XYZ file of C-alpha atoms in Angstrom:
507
model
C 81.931 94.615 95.524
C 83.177 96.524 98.981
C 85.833 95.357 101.016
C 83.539 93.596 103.651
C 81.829 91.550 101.260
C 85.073 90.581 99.493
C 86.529 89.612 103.255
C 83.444 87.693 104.243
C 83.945 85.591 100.959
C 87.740 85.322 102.146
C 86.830 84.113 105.601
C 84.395 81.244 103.336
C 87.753 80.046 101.915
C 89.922 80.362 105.372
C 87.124 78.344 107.236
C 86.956 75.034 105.140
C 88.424 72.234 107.404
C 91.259 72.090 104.696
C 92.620 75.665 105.119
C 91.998 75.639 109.237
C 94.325 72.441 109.133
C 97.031 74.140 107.064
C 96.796 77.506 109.315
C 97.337 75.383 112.468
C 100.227 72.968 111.020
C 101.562 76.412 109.500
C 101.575 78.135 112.460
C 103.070 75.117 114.984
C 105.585 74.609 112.008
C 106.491 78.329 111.982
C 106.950 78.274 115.611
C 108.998 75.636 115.889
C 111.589 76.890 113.156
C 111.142 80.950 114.843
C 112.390 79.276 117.926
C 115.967 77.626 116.555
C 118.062 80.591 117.249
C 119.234 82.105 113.194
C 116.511 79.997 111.284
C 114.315 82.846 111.147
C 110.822 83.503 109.023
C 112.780 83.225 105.406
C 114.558 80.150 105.835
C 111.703 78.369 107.656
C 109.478 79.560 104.320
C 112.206 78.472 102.000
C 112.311 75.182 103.307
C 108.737 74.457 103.324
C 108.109 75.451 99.343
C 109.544 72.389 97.978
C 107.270 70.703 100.639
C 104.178 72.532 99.154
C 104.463 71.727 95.685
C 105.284 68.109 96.277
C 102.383 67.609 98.617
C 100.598 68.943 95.408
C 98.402 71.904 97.505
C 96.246 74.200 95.725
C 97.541 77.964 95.341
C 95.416 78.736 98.406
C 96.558 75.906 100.361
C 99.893 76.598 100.046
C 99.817 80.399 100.870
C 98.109 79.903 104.193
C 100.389 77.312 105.034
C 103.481 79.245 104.591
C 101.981 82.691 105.562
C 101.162 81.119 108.887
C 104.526 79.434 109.056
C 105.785 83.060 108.396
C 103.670 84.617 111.035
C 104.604 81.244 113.064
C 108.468 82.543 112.919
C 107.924 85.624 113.957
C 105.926 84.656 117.191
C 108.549 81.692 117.722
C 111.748 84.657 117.460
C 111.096 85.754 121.012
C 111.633 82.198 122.602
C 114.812 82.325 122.297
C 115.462 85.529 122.834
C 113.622 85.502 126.093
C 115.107 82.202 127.899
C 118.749 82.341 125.989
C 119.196 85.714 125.347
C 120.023 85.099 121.732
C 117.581 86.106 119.114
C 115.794 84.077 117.127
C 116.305 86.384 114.249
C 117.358 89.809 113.433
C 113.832 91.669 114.596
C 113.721 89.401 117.633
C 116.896 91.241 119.061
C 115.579 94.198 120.833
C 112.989 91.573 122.717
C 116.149 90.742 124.513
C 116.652 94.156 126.375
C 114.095 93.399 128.824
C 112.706 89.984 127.862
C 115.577 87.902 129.192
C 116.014 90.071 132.357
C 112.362 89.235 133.317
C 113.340 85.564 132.821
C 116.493 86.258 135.109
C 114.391 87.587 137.554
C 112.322 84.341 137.463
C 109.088 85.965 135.359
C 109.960 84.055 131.916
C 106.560 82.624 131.736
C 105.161 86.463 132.350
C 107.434 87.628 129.509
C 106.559 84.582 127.108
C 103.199 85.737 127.581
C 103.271 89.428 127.309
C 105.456 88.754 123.929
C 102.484 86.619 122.864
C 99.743 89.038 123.266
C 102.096 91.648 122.048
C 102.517 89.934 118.727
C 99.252 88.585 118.247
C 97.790 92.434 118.584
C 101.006 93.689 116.267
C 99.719 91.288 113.858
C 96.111 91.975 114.159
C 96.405 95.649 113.853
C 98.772 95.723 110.959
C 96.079 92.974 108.835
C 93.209 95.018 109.330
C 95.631 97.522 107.536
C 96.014 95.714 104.989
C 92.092 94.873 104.186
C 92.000 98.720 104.327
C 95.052 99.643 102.661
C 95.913 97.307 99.961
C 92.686 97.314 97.534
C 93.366 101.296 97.895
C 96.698 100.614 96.835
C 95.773 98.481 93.912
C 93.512 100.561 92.129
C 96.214 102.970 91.989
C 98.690 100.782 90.492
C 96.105 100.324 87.807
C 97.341 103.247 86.168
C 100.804 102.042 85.891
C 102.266 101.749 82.335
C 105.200 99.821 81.066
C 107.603 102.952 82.456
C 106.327 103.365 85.583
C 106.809 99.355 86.469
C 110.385 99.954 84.972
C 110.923 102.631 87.462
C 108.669 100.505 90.550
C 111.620 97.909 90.201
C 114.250 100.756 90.081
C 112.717 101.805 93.204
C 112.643 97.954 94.576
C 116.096 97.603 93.779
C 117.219 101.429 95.170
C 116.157 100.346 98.427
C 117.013 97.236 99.253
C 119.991 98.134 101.665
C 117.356 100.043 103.469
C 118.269 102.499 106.339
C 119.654 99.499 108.511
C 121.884 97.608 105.687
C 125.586 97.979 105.766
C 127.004 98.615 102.390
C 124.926 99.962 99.628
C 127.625 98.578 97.187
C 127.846 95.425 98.070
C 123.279 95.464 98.312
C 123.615 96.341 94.487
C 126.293 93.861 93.855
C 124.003 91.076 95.073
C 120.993 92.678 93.321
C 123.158 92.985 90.020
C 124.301 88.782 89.879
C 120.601 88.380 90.475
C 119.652 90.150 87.130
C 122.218 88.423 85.772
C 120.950 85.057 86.605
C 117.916 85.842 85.783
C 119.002 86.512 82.213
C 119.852 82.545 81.616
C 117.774 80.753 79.539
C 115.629 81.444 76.070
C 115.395 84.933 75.638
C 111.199 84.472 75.461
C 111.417 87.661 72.394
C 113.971 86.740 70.409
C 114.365 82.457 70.887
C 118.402 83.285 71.546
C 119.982 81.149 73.875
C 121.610 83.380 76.999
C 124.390 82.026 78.671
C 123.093 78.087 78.492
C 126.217 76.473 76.622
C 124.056 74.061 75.108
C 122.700 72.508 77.908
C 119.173 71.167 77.964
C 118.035 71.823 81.574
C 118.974 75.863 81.338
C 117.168 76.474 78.468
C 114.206 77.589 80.737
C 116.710 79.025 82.752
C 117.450 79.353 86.809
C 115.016 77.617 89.213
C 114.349 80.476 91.317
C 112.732 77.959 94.355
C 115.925 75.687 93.744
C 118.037 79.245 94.033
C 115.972 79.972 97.250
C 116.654 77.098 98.706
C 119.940 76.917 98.486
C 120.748 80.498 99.445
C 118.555 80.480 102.652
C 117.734 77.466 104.025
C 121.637 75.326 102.969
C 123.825 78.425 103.722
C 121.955 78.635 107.030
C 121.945 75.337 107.911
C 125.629 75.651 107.190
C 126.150 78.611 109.430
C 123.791 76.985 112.294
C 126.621 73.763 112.282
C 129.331 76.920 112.568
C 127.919 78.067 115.319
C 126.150 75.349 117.566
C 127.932 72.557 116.918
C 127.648 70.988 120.066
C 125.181 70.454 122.278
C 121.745 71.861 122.842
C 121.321 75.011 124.535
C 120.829 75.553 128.038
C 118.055 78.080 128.315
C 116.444 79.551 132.250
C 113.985 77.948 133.700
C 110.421 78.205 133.333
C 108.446 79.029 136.424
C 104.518 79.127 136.716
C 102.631 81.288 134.874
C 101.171 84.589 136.997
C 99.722 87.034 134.247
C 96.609 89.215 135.821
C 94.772 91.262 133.457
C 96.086 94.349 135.039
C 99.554 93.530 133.677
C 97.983 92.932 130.245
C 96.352 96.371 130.515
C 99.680 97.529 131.317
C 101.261 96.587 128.542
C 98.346 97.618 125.681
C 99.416 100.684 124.894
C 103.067 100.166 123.950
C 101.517 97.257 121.583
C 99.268 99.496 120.011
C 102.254 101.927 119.666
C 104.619 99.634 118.178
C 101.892 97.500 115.920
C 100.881 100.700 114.084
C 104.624 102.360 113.974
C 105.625 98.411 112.845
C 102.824 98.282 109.728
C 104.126 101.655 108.107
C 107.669 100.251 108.814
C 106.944 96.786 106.916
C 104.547 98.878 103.842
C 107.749 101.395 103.675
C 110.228 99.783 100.428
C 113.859 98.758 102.755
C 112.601 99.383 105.995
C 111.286 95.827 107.499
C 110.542 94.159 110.746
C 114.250 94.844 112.202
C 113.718 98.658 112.027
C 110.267 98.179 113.512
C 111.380 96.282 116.183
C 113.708 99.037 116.929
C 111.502 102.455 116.326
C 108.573 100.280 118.426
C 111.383 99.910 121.397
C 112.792 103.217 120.842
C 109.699 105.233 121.053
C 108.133 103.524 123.826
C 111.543 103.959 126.058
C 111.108 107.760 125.761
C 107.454 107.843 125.951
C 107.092 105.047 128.938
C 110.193 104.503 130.949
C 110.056 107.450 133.350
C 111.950 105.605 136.131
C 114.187 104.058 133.927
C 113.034 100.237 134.153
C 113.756 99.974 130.473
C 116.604 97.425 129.866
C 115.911 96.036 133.290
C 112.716 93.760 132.711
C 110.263 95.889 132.226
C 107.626 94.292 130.378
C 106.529 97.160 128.447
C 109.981 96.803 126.883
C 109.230 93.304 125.795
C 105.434 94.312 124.005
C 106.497 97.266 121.686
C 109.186 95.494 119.928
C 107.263 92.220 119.575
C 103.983 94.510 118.621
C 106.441 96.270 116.283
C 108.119 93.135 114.125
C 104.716 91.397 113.598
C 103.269 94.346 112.465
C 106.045 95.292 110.078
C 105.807 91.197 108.698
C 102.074 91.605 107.969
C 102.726 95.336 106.754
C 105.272 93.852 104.403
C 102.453 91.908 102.239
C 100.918 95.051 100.805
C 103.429 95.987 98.476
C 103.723 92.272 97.925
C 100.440 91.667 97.193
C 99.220 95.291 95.279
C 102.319 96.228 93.355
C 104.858 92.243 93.127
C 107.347 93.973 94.915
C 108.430 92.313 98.172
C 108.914 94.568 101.525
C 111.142 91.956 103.260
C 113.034 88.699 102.685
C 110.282 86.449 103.370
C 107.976 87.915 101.016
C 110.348 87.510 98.435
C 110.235 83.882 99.258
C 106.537 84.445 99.066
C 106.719 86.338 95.542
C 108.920 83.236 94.134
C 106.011 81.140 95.835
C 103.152 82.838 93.490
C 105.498 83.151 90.562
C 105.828 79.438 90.262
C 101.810 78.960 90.659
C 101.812 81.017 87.841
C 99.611 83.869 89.739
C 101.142 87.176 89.132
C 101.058 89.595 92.153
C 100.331 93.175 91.134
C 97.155 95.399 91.143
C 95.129 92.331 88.638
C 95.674 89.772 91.811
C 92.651 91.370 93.834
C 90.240 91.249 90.515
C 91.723 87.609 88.751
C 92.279 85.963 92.107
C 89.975 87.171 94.590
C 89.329 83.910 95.997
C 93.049 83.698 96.911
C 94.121 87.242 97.822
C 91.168 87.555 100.180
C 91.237 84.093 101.469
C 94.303 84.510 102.715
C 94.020 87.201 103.952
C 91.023 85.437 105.988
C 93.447 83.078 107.229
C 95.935 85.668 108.542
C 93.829 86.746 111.478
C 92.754 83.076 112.076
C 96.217 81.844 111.971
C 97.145 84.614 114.426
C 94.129 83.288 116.801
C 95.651 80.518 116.480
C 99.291 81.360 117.566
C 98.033 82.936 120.169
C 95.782 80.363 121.486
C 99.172 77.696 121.409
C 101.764 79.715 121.978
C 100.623 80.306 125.876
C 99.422 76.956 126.580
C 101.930 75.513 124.696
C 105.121 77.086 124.961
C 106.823 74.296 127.104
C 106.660 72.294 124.014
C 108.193 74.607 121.788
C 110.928 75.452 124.284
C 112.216 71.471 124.401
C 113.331 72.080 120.823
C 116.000 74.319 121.943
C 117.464 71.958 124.176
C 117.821 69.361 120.991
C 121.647 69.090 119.731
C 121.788 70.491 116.012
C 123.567 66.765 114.887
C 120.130 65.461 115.692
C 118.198 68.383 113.887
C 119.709 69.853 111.002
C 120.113 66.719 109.077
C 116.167 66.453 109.341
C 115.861 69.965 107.982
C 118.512 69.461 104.716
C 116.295 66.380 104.003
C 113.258 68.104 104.054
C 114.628 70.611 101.606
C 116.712 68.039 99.365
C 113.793 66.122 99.212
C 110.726 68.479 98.461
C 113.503 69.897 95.865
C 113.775 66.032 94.132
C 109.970 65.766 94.190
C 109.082 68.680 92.091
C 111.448 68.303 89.341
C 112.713 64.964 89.674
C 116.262 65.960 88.472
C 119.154 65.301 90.368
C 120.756 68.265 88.915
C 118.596 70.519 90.551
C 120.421 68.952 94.204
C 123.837 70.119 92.828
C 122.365 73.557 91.479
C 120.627 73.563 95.432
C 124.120 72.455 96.936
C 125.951 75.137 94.679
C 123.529 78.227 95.578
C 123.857 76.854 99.207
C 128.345 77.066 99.280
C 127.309 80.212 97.741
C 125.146 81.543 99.981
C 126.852 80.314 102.667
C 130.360 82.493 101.372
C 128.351 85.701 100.526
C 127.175 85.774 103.975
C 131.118 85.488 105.409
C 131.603 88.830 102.954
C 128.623 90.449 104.189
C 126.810 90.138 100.952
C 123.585 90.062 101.285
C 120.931 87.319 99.768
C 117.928 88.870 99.565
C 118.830 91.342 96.365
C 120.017 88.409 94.917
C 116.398 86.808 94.799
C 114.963 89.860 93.951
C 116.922 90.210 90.921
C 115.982 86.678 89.971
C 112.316 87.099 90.555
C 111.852 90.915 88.759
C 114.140 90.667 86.386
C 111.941 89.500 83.735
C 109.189 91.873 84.478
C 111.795 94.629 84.503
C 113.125 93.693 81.282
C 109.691 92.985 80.013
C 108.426 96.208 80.896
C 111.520 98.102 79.407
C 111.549 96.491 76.280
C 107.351 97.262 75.957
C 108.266 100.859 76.947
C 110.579 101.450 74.294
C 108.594 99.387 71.057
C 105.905 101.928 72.342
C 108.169 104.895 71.631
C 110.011 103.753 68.924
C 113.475 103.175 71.175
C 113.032 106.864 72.499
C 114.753 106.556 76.245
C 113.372 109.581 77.401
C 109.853 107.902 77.414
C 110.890 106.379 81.033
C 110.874 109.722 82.427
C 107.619 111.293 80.541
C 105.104 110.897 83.041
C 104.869 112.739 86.285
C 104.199 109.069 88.038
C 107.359 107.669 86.537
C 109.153 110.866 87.504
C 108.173 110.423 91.435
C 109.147 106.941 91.461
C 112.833 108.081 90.138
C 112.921 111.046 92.549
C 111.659 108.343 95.494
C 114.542 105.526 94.384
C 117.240 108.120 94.345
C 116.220 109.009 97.687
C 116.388 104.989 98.366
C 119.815 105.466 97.242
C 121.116 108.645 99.285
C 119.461 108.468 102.551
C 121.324 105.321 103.683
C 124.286 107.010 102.832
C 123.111 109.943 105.563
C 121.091 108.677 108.238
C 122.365 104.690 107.761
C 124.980 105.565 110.178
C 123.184 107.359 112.788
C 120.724 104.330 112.566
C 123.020 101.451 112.548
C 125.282 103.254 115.222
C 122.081 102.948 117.745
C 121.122 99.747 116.601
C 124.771 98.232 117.213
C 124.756 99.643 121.077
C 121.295 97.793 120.888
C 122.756 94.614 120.428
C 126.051 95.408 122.905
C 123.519 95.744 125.277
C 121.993 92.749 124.707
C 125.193 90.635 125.052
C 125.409 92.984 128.614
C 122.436 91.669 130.052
């Protein structure tokens, strides 16, 4: 069956009142949490799988819900950046160069607007890459043996840091505690115990969705008391919207720019939305700002690097989806997501689960209709929530979690283990350790040790069979690459990035 008629049956699935209900409460949800300055697309997705499962949602259900509260996040990022001039997360940050000028100069409704067509084009652009791209991608992986996933994870874990992390040491630290979690429990080949001292409850080992939890959405909420312990925030005022369609026309081609340079960004292993927020802005302020507006409220400045995150969030679901390796943080919440529904993402997903895969994808341009549809109209509403004191809000959020937690296992160890991952969290993050390996490691290293062990019964314990084929070979060369070119152009990169954000607390 083609693509089209796979997509049609997708948009059957996406159009039941069931799944238009989730995509809107997905996408109002995901707003709302994009908006809170630090929350951000993982933690709001964190949050909301406890919710899922205890609600009881089908596999479907619960993937358009939380992929619209992902794309939800990213549209609600540029809220605060906009009217506060702090981001709502890390790709949200170059939106401030020239979104919270406009709103100085009393055009914050203009630049709300711009930033919402900008998105909602990033995001279309980069999903009708991946209908095009991904099946490609996943007949291709079809040919992957035991030794070539051994070396796809290699390559996961290689580039984690990516070009914009800080400390490729510390990024395989984090990645190496989550193998080592992951290794907890009955060793499913053997029946040995690993590392459970007897007790009952770790016998099927580590809760990955309890460890998610914890790390994400407790250490943030943690590090959101830190910070705004007081009040609300006082953002500028809103004045009356006056968008023509020449200004939209305007701004089209740096969206186009940034959506397409922000999809190979998110489908690239390490890269992400951050570093196609900042090649979107980046390119367009050498290509556009000839009288050097740029920095000063230009609303071209605001559309690439919104275009350029959304794209890279959708873009970040094909390797997701084709191969079970995540391109970002939030699909690794995603990945722990299908894990748990017991649907294994890889190249089988678009032939065992068609229904889903495409259904979803379905959903993704009718959630970003959506978004775009309320977050014009309705921005007002989502800009109140900024102005609510975190005493009121954050112990709403930690029940949510505790809560949806409780439901699904009923265990009130499972709070502590959430509690524990969440003081943990919380002090990784003061070190500048990052989380995101550490959930990686957790959710691959079973596969990884899987596929090692099925590599080597194949050729009677000969090593050397991980490097045999030419496939296995370019993965190796490409993860040793993952490793190196941090070390060489990291620097440049995060040196331009860091005068990025001095100029943001300049404006």
């Amino acid at each position: 069956m083609d693509t089209m008629s796979l997509l049609m049956q997708g948009f059957a699935v996406a159009l039941t009142p069931e799944s238009i209900m989730f995509a809107v409460i997905g996408a109002i949800l995901g707003t709302l949490i994009g908006a809170l300055p630090g929350l951000g697309p993982a933690n709001g997705v964190a949050i909301l799988i406890p919710l899922a499962f205890s609600l009881g949602l089908s596999p479907t259900s619960s993937l358009i819900l939380l992929t619209s509260v992902y794309a939800g996040a990213m549209y609600g990022g540029r809220i605060s950046s906009i009217l506060l001039n702090i981001p709502g997360d890390e790709p949200a940050m170059m939106t401030c160069l020239d979104g919270y000028p406009m709103a100085l100069k009393g055009k914050a409704a203009e630049a709300l607007a711009i930033s919402a067509i900008a998105s909602f084009i990033g995001s279309l652009i980069a999903t009708i890459g991946l209908v095009i791209l991904a099946p490609i991608l996943a007949k291709f992986a079809l040919k992957f043996g035991p030794s070539e996933y051994f070396a796809l994870f290699a390559l996961a874990f290689a580039t984690l840091g990516g070009i914009t992390g800080k400390n490729q040491f510390k990024t395989l630290m984090a990645a190496a505690i989550g193998l080592m979690i992951a290794t907890i429990g009955i060793d499913i080949s053997t029946g040995v115990q690993r590392f459970t001292y007897n007790t009952l409850e770790l016998f099927e080992g580590v809760d990955f969705i309890i460890a998610i939890v914890g790390l994400f959405a407790i250490s943030e909420l943690l590090f959101f008391l830190e910070r705004h312990a007081g009040d609300g925030l006082k953002q500028v005022a809103i004045n009356k919207l006056k968008l023509t369609p020449r200004d939209i026309i305007r701004v089209l081609p740096a969206s186009i720019r940034g959506a397409v340079l922000g999809f190979v960004a998110g489908v690239l292993p390490g890269a992400g939305a951050s570093l196609g927020s900042f090649i979107s802005y980046t390119l367009e302020k050498k290509v556009s700002d000839k009288n050097g507006t740029f920095g000063k409220g230009d609303p071209r400045g605001v559309a690439a690097p919104e275009a350029g995150n959304n794209g890279a969030a959708s873009g970040a679901l094909v390797p997701m989806l084709t191969l079970g390796v995540p391109g970002s943080g939030t699909t690794a919440v995603l990945l722990a997501m299908l894990i748990s529904l017991n649907i294994s993402p890889g190249p089988m997903l678009f032939q065992q689960n068609a229904d889903l895969v495409w259904g979803v994808i379905a959903a993704m341009f009718i959630g970003n209709l959506v978004l775009l549809l309320l977050n014009i109209p309705m921005v007002g509403i989502f800009v109140k929530l900024l102005s609510i004191p975190p005493k009121y809000l954050m112990p709403v959020v930690t029940l949510i979690a505790s809560v949806g937690i409780y439901s699904v296992s009923h265990s009130a160890l499972d709070l502590y283990f959430m509690v524990g991952f969440g003081v943990l969290g919380y002090i990784f993050r003061k070190v500048d350790i990052p989380l995101v390996p550490i959930i990686l490691g957790m959710l691959l290293g079973p596969e990884m040790e899987k596929s090692l062990r099925h590599a080597l019964v194949l050729s009677d314990g000969d090593w050397s069979v991980l490097l045999n084929s030419g496939l296995s070979m370019g993965l190796w060369t490409v993860a040793f690459l993952g490793l190196i070119l941090p070390v060489i152009v990291g620097p440049i990169v995060r040196a331009k990035m860091k005068r990025s954000k001095e100029a943001v607390k300049d404006v």
